[in-house]
Every structure is written in C-alpha cells, then in structure tokens.
Coordinates of C-alpha atoms and ligand atoms in Angstrom, one line a residue:
X264 CA 0.0 0.0 0.0
X265 CA 1.2 3.5 -0.8
X266 CA 2.5 5.4 2.3
X267 CA 0.2 8.2 3.5
X268 CA 2.3 10.0 6.2
X269 CA 1.3 12.4 9.0
X270 CA 4.1 14.4 10.6
X271 CA 3.1 15.8 14.0
X272 CA 5.3 18.6 15.2
X273 CA 6.3 19.5 11.6
X274 CA 7.1 23.2 12.4
X275 CA 10.0 22.3 14.8
X276 CA 13.7 22.0 14.4
X277 CA 13.6 18.4 13.1
X278 CA 10.1 18.4 11.5
X279 CA 10.8 21.4 9.2
X280 CA 13.7 19.5 7.6
X281 CA 12.5 15.9 7.8
X282 CA 9.3 16.8 6.0
X283 CA 11.1 18.2 3.0
X284 CA 12.9 14.9 2.6
X285 CA 9.8 12.8 3.1
X286 CA 7.9 14.9 0.5
X287 CA 10.8 14.5 -1.9
X288 CA 10.8 10.8 -1.4
X289 CA 7.1 10.0 -1.3
X290 CA 5.4 12.9 -3.1
X291 CA 4.1 16.1 -1.5
X292 CA 0.4 15.1 -1.5
X293 CA 1.3 11.9 0.5
X294 CA 3.0 13.7 3.4
X295 CA 0.8 15.8 5.6
X296 CA 2.4 18.4 7.9
X297 CA 0.7 19.2 11.3
X298 CA 1.5 21.3 14.3
X299 CA -0.1 23.7 16.8
X300 CA 2.1 26.3 15.2
X301 CA 2.1 27.5 11.5
X302 CA 5.3 26.2 9.8
X303 CA 7.7 28.2 7.7
X304 CA 6.9 29.1 4.1
X305 CA 8.7 26.1 2.6
X306 CA 6.7 23.6 4.6
X307 CA 3.4 25.4 4.4
X308 CA 3.5 25.9 0.6
X309 CA 5.1 22.5 -0.1
X310 CA 2.1 20.3 0.7
X311 CA -0.9 19.8 2.9
X312 CA -0.8 21.3 6.5
X313 CA -3.2 20.8 9.4
X314 CA -3.4 22.7 12.7
X315 CA -3.4 19.8 15.1
X316 CA -3.1 19.5 18.8
X317 CA -1.8 16.0 19.7
X318 CA -3.5 16.2 23.1
X319 CA -6.9 16.5 21.4
X320 CA -7.6 12.8 20.5
X321 CA -10.8 13.6 18.6
X322 CA -9.0 16.1 16.4
X323 CA -6.2 13.7 15.8
X324 CA -8.6 10.9 14.8
X325 CA -10.4 13.2 12.4
X326 CA -7.1 14.1 10.6
X327 CA -6.1 10.4 10.5
X328 CA -9.4 9.6 8.8
X329 CA -9.5 12.7 6.5
X330 CA -6.2 11.8 4.9
X331 CA -6.4 8.0 5.3
X332 CA -3.1 8.1 7.1
X333 CA -1.1 4.8 7.5
X334 CA 2.2 6.1 8.9
X335 CA 2.9 8.7 11.7
X336 CA 6.1 10.6 12.6
X337 CA 5.5 12.0 16.0
X338 CA 7.9 14.8 16.8
X339 CA 5.9 17.0 19.2
X340 CA 7.6 17.2 22.6
X341 CA 8.9 19.6 25.2
X342 CA 12.7 19.5 25.2
X343 CA 15.0 19.3 28.3
X344 CA 15.3 22.9 29.4
X345 CA 11.6 23.7 28.8
X346 CA 10.5 20.4 30.4
X347 CA 12.4 21.3 33.6
X348 CA 10.5 24.5 33.8
X349 CA 7.1 22.9 33.1
X350 CA 7.3 19.3 34.4
X351 CA 3.5 18.5 34.2
X352 CA 3.1 20.0 30.8
X353 CA 6.2 18.0 29.6
X354 CA 4.8 14.7 31.0
X355 CA 1.4 15.4 29.4
X356 CA 2.8 16.3 25.9
X357 CA 5.7 13.8 25.9
X358 CA 3.9 10.8 27.4
X359 CA 0.2 11.3 27.0
X360 CA 0.7 12.7 23.5
X361 CA 2.6 9.5 22.6
X362 CA -0.1 7.3 24.2
X363 CA -2.8 9.2 22.2
X364 CA -1.1 8.3 19.0
X365 CA -0.3 4.7 20.0
X366 CA -3.8 3.9 21.2
X367 CA -5.3 5.2 17.9
X368 CA -3.0 3.2 15.7
X369 CA -4.9 -0.1 15.6
X370 CA -8.4 1.3 15.3
X371 CA -7.3 3.6 12.5
X372 CA -5.1 1.3 10.4
X373 CA -1.8 2.9 11.2
X374 CA 0.9 0.4 10.4
X375 CA 4.1 2.3 11.1
X376 CA 5.2 4.9 13.6
X377 CA 8.4 6.9 14.1
X378 CA 9.0 8.5 17.6
X379 CA 12.3 9.9 18.7
X380 CA 13.9 9.3 22.1
X381 CA 17.0 11.0 23.3
X382 CA 20.4 10.5 25.0
X383 CA 18.6 12.1 28.0
X384 CA 17.2 8.6 29.0
X385 CA 20.6 7.9 30.5
X386 CA 21.5 9.1 34.0
X387 CA 24.2 9.5 36.6
X388 CA 24.6 5.7 36.9
X389 CA 25.2 5.2 33.2
X390 CA 28.7 4.6 31.9
X391 CA 29.7 7.9 30.1
X392 CA 32.1 6.7 27.4
X393 CA 30.8 4.6 24.5
X394 CA 27.5 4.2 26.3
X395 CA 26.0 0.8 25.4
X396 CA 22.5 0.2 24.0
X397 CA 21.4 -1.6 27.2
X398 CA 22.8 -0.3 30.4
X399 CA 21.8 1.5 33.6
X400 CA 19.1 4.1 32.7
X401 CA 18.4 6.3 35.7
X402 CA 17.5 9.7 34.1
X403 CA 17.2 12.5 36.6
X404 CA 15.6 15.1 34.4
X405 CA 11.9 15.5 33.6
X406 CA 12.6 15.2 29.9
X407 CA 14.7 12.0 30.4
X408 CA 12.1 10.4 32.6
X409 CA 9.4 11.1 30.0
X410 CA 11.5 9.8 27.1
X411 CA 12.4 6.6 29.0
X412 CA 8.7 6.0 29.7
X413 CA 8.0 6.7 26.0
X414 CA 10.5 4.0 25.0
X415 CA 8.8 1.4 27.3
X416 CA 5.4 2.3 25.8
X417 CA 6.8 2.0 22.2
X418 CA 8.1 -1.5 23.0
X419 CA 4.9 -2.5 24.7
X420 CA 2.6 -1.4 21.8
X421 CA 4.9 -3.0 19.3
X422 CA 4.8 -6.3 21.2
X423 CA 1.1 -6.3 22.3
X424 CA -0.5 -4.8 19.2
X425 CA 2.0 -5.6 16.5
X426 CA 2.4 -2.0 15.4
X427 CA 5.7 -1.4 13.5
X428 CA 7.1 1.3 15.9
X429 CA 10.7 2.5 15.2
X430 CA 12.8 4.9 17.3
X431 CA 16.1 6.6 17.6
X432 CA 17.9 8.1 20.6
X433 CA 18.9 11.3 18.9
X434 CA 22.0 13.1 20.3
X435 CA 21.9 17.0 20.4
X436 CA 21.0 18.2 16.9
X437 CA 22.7 21.0 15.1
X438 CA 20.9 22.7 12.1
X439 CA 20.6 26.1 10.3
X440 CA 17.1 26.0 8.9
X441 CA 15.0 26.3 12.1
X442 CA 15.8 27.5 15.6
X443 CA 16.1 24.8 18.2
X444 CA 13.1 24.4 20.6
X445 CA 14.3 24.7 24.2
X446 CA 17.0 22.0 24.7
X447 CA 20.3 21.9 26.5
X448 CA 22.3 21.3 23.4
X449 CA 20.9 24.4 21.7
X450 CA 24.1 26.3 22.5
X451 CA 25.7 24.4 19.6
X452 CA 23.3 26.2 17.2
X453 CA 23.1 29.6 18.9
X454 CA 27.0 29.9 18.8
X455 CA 27.0 30.0 15.0
X456 CA 24.5 32.9 14.8
X457 CA 26.4 34.9 17.5
X458 CA 29.7 34.2 15.9
X459 CA 28.4 35.7 12.6
X460 CA 26.6 38.6 14.3
X461 CA 29.0 39.6 17.1
X462 CA 32.1 37.4 16.8
X463 CA 31.4 36.5 20.4
X464 CA 29.2 34.0 22.4
X465 CA 28.5 33.5 26.0
X466 CA 27.9 29.7 26.5
X467 CA 25.5 28.5 29.1
X468 CA 27.4 25.2 29.5
X469 CA 31.0 24.7 31.0
X470 CA 33.7 24.7 28.3
X471 CA 34.6 21.0 29.0
X472 CA 31.0 19.5 28.8
X473 CA 31.4 16.8 26.2
X474 CA 28.1 15.6 24.7
X475 CA 27.1 13.4 21.8
X476 CA 25.9 15.6 18.9
X477 CA 24.8 15.2 15.3
X478 CA 24.3 17.4 12.2
X479 CA 20.7 17.5 11.0
X480 CA 21.4 16.0 7.5
X481 CA 22.7 12.9 9.3
X482 CA 19.7 12.8 11.6
X483 CA 17.3 13.0 8.6
X484 CA 19.3 10.2 6.8
X485 CA 19.2 8.0 9.9
X486 CA 15.5 8.5 10.4
X487 CA 14.7 7.6 6.7
X488 CA 17.2 4.6 6.8
X489 CA 15.6 3.2 9.9
X490 CA 12.0 3.7 8.6
X491 CA 12.8 2.1 5.2
X492 CA 14.7 -0.9 6.7
X493 CA 13.1 -4.3 6.4
X494 CA 11.1 -5.1 9.5
X495 CA 13.0 -8.4 10.0
X496 CA 16.2 -6.3 10.5
X497 CA 14.7 -4.2 13.3
X498 CA 15.9 -5.9 16.5
X499 CA 15.1 -3.0 18.9
X500 CA 11.6 -1.7 19.5
X501 CA 12.4 0.6 22.3
X502 CA 14.9 3.0 20.7
X503 CA 18.3 2.7 18.9
X504 CA 21.5 4.3 20.1
X505 CA 22.9 6.4 17.2
X506 CA 26.1 8.4 17.2
X507 CA 27.4 11.3 15.0
X508 CA 30.2 13.1 16.8
X509 CA 31.1 14.1 20.4
X510 CA 32.5 17.5 21.4
X511 CA 32.6 20.1 24.2
X512 CA 31.8 23.8 23.8
X513 CA 35.5 24.6 23.7
X514 CA 36.1 22.2 20.8
X515 CA 33.3 23.9 18.8
X516 CA 34.6 27.3 19.7
X517 CA 38.1 26.3 18.5
X518 CA 36.6 25.1 15.2
X519 CA 34.6 28.2 14.7
X520 CA 37.7 30.4 15.1
X521 CA 39.0 28.8 11.9
X522 CA 36.0 30.4 10.1
X523 CA 35.5 33.7 12.0
X524 CA 38.5 35.8 12.7
X525 CA 38.7 37.1 16.3
X526 CA 35.8 34.9 17.6
X527 CA 35.7 34.6 21.4
X528 CA 33.7 32.3 23.5
X529 CA 33.1 32.9 27.3
X530 CA 31.4 30.4 29.6
X531 CA 28.7 31.2 32.2
X532 CA 27.1 27.9 33.1
X533 CA 23.4 28.1 34.2
X534 CA 20.8 25.6 35.3
X535 CA 21.1 23.7 32.0
X536 CA 24.6 22.6 33.1
X537 CA 23.0 20.4 35.8
X538 CA 20.8 18.7 33.2
X539 CA 23.8 17.3 31.4
X540 CA 25.4 15.6 34.5
X541 CA 23.9 12.2 33.8
X542 CA 24.2 12.4 30.0
X543 CA 26.8 10.3 28.1
X544 CA 29.9 11.7 26.4
X545 CA 29.9 9.2 23.5
X546 CA 27.5 6.5 22.3
X547 CA 28.0 2.9 21.1
X548 CA 25.8 2.6 18.0
X549 CA 27.1 -0.7 16.8
X550 CA 23.6 -2.3 16.8
X551 CA 22.2 0.5 14.5
X552 CA 25.2 -0.1 12.2
X553 CA 24.6 -3.8 12.1
X554 CA 20.8 -3.8 11.8
X555 CA 20.2 -1.1 9.2
X556 CA 23.6 0.1 8.0
X557 CA 23.9 3.4 9.9
X558 CA 27.0 5.5 9.2
X559 CA 27.2 9.2 9.9
X560 CA 28.7 11.5 7.2
X561 CA 29.6 14.6 9.3
X562 CA 32.3 15.1 11.9
X563 CA 33.0 18.4 13.7
X564 CA 35.1 20.2 11.0
X565 CA 32.7 19.1 8.2
X566 CA 29.6 20.2 10.1
X567 CA 31.1 23.6 11.0
X568 CA 32.1 24.3 7.5
X569 CA 28.7 23.4 6.1
X570 CA 26.9 25.4 8.8
X571 CA 28.9 28.5 7.9
X572 CA 28.4 28.0 4.1
X573 CA 24.6 27.8 4.6
X574 CA 24.3 30.6 7.2
X575 CA 26.5 33.0 5.2
X576 CA 24.9 32.4 1.9
X577 CA 21.5 31.4 3.1
X578 CA 19.4 32.8 5.9
X579 CA 21.7 35.4 7.5
Ligands
NAD83 P1 10.9 21.4 18.5 O1 10.6 21.9 19.9 O2 11.8 22.2 17.6 O3 9.6 21.0 17.7 C1 8.5 20.4 18.4 C2 7.2 20.9 17.6 O4 6.1 20.3 18.3 C3 7.0 22.4 17.6 O5 6.9 22.9 16.3 C4 5.8 22.6 18.5 O6 5.0 23.7 18.0 C5 5.1 21.2 18.3 N1 4.1 21.0 19.3 C6 4.2 21.3 20.6 N2 3.1 20.9 21.3 C7 2.3 20.3 20.4 C8 1.0 19.7 20.4 N3 0.3 19.7 21.6 N4 0.5 19.2 19.3 C9 1.2 19.2 18.1 N5 2.4 19.8 18.0 C10 2.9 20.3 19.1 O7 11.6 19.9 18.8 P2 12.6 19.2 17.8 O8 14.0 19.6 18.2 O9 12.1 19.3 16.4 O10 12.4 17.7 18.4 C11 11.5 16.8 17.8 C12 11.6 15.5 18.6 O11 12.9 15.0 18.6 C13 11.2 15.6 20.0 O12 10.5 14.4 20.4 C14 12.5 15.7 20.8 O13 12.4 15.3 22.1 C15 13.4 14.8 19.9 N6 14.8 15.1 20.1 C16 15.3 16.3 19.7 C17 16.6 16.6 19.8 C18 17.2 17.9 19.4 O14 18.4 18.1 19.6 N7 16.5 18.7 18.7 C19 17.5 15.6 20.4 C20 16.9 14.4 20.9 C21 15.5 14.2 20.7
LIG84 N1 18.9 18.0 22.4 C1 18.0 17.6 23.4 C2 17.9 18.6 24.5 O1 18.9 19.2 24.8 C3 18.4 16.2 24.0 O2 17.4 15.4 23.7 O3 16.9 18.7 25.1

C-alpha cells in the first residue's frame, strides 16, 4: 500500500527539515504536515498542512481519517530545558501525546510509527564513554524520565498490538534552517548565529562539557534509513542508540575560530549545566550499524564548514 504519512510537530527543528525529505521521497500530497504552530513558508507551501493538537484525540482521529493516514512521525515534545520549567506539561505532551497516537493506531489502520527518544534517557549511573544500548538508565531530568517512559510504551505497543514502531535516541542536533526548541544542546546552534553577528558568544554550559551531537542531515538520513529498513532487520523496538560526533563547547569554539577571525567564547554555566550531568559523552551505536547500515557523514570540522556555508549564503 502507498504510504500516507502524517508528521506531527512539523514546524519544529527536526520536522521542518525531515518533512522536505519525506515529501521529496514519497510525493508532496502523500506527506501531511501538522503542528499547533504554523510552519515556515517552505513547509506550508510544499504540501498539505493541518493545525493539530496532539492532546486532542478527537481532532487527531479526524485528521487520520480525513487523509487515510497509515504512517505517523510523532515529533511534538517539550525538550529538556523547557520540560524542567514545566514538568507537568512536559509529561502530558511527551507521554500522554505519545499514548494518544499509539492507542489510535490499531483502530485507524496505522501500520508504522516513528517516535524519537534521546540521550537524556541515560542518567548518573550510566557509563559515560561509549554508552551501550542496554545499560543503567536512571534519568534525573523531567525530559529524560518522559523519554524513557516513552521507550517502554513503544516497545509495549509494538509487542502487544503488532504496530511497527521505530525509534532513535537522537543526540543533540545542530541545524541552520529552524531554531532549536528549548533544549540543553541548543548552545551548539546559537553559537553560530552569534559568531556571525557579534564574533562572540557566552555559552551556558561549561567549556569541557562533552556531549554526543549530530548534524541535521545525518539525523534525517538516519530516520529515513531506519524507517525504510526491512522489518525483519529491526531488533530493537524501544529505541536505537545512534552516534554522530562528540565535542565540548571549547572544541566547537576552536573550530569556529578557523572560520570567524577574532571569535571569542566565554562560559557562564546556568541551570542547564545540571541537566547534562547524567548524559553520556559518547554512544555505542554498533547495533544500528549492524541492523540497518547506519553510518554518519559529518564530523565536527565538516559540520562547522557546512553550517557557515549555509548561514553566510542562506538565511543570515
Ligand atoms: P521542537 O521543539 O523544535 O519542535 C516540536 C514541535 O512540536 C514544535 O513545532 C511545536 O509547536 C510542536 N508541538 C508542541 N506541542 C504540540 C501539540 N500539543 N500538538 C502538536 N504539535 C505540538 O523539537 P525538535 O527539536 O524538532 O524535536 C523533535 C523530537 O525529537 C522531540 O521528540 C524531541 O524530544 C526529539 N529530540 C530532539 C533533539 C534535538 O536536539 N533537537 C534531540 C533528541 C531528541
Ligand atoms: N537536544 C535535546 C535537549 O537538549 C536532547 O534530547 O533537550
């Protein structure tokens, strides 16, 4: 059967890029964008769009039936820093929103679901280097707790109801098309804009905070690779570890100096520093490599060069 895809949270950092690739691959009329927020011009004009609140199950069911949807990409969530400010809203959106989708799959003929988890499901007890797929998971942030609960629900629905649910534990994502939406790794996007505007940036994380990160083109590629892999090759129904690169703010600042003469970075850690204490420094993604051929294309120098090329000649 032809894919008929609904992307929920299509106006966000990932959605606004992923949807362009999905429309290019499957045809614009087969990929419906939805969000509570109107998307940018490219997404709005490029195909169907619906204003949809994931917490409104009736509205969700009517969009599923209107377009005869059979696949869902659920991207709506509150990210780590915002979730810490609004814990109840984060639990509601991140967990109840997911349950709304999962519970409507079987009655509405939804065969396949993509839902992203995060490196935030790991916690203080987790080994920090080359963090394994299965290890201690004791998240101590609202966001991490909600994502770990989400992983368990994905595996449960996949086993109990036979829904083909697939998921990735995205690292911090870096992109130039859309602003990041309230995460702790957002510094790695803001720094580029400030470098171009002011040749200076004050980072809200400590200079030596190494975290797993990924450039958006790799994140989009990984998502499509996973979703197009044969079902028999998917051995993990909670969420796959995936890795791109790992760096600290001082490593990124050093790389940026090669492109922006006189750039300086200062460090003034705030509450977001605490959120990273349980998060890994690097990720073992050998199962993703083995199961569906994952391989990142961008390292720190390549990503930095590409960001500047696009920001200088594109939006800024
Ligand atoms: P984002 O905040 O940029 O976008 C989320 C979108 O969801 C927004 O456009 C927002 O308007 C929409 N939304 C909020 N409430 C909604 C509701 N009730 N109904 C429908 N839409 C609603 O987030 P993102 O960075 O694009 O992240 C997408 C997913 O990837 C999230 O699940 C996030 O946890 C996960 N993730 C992101 C990163 C990252 O670095 N960006 C890393 C790991 C995991
Ligand atoms: N990039 C995300 C955040 O910082 C991690 O999932 O919230």
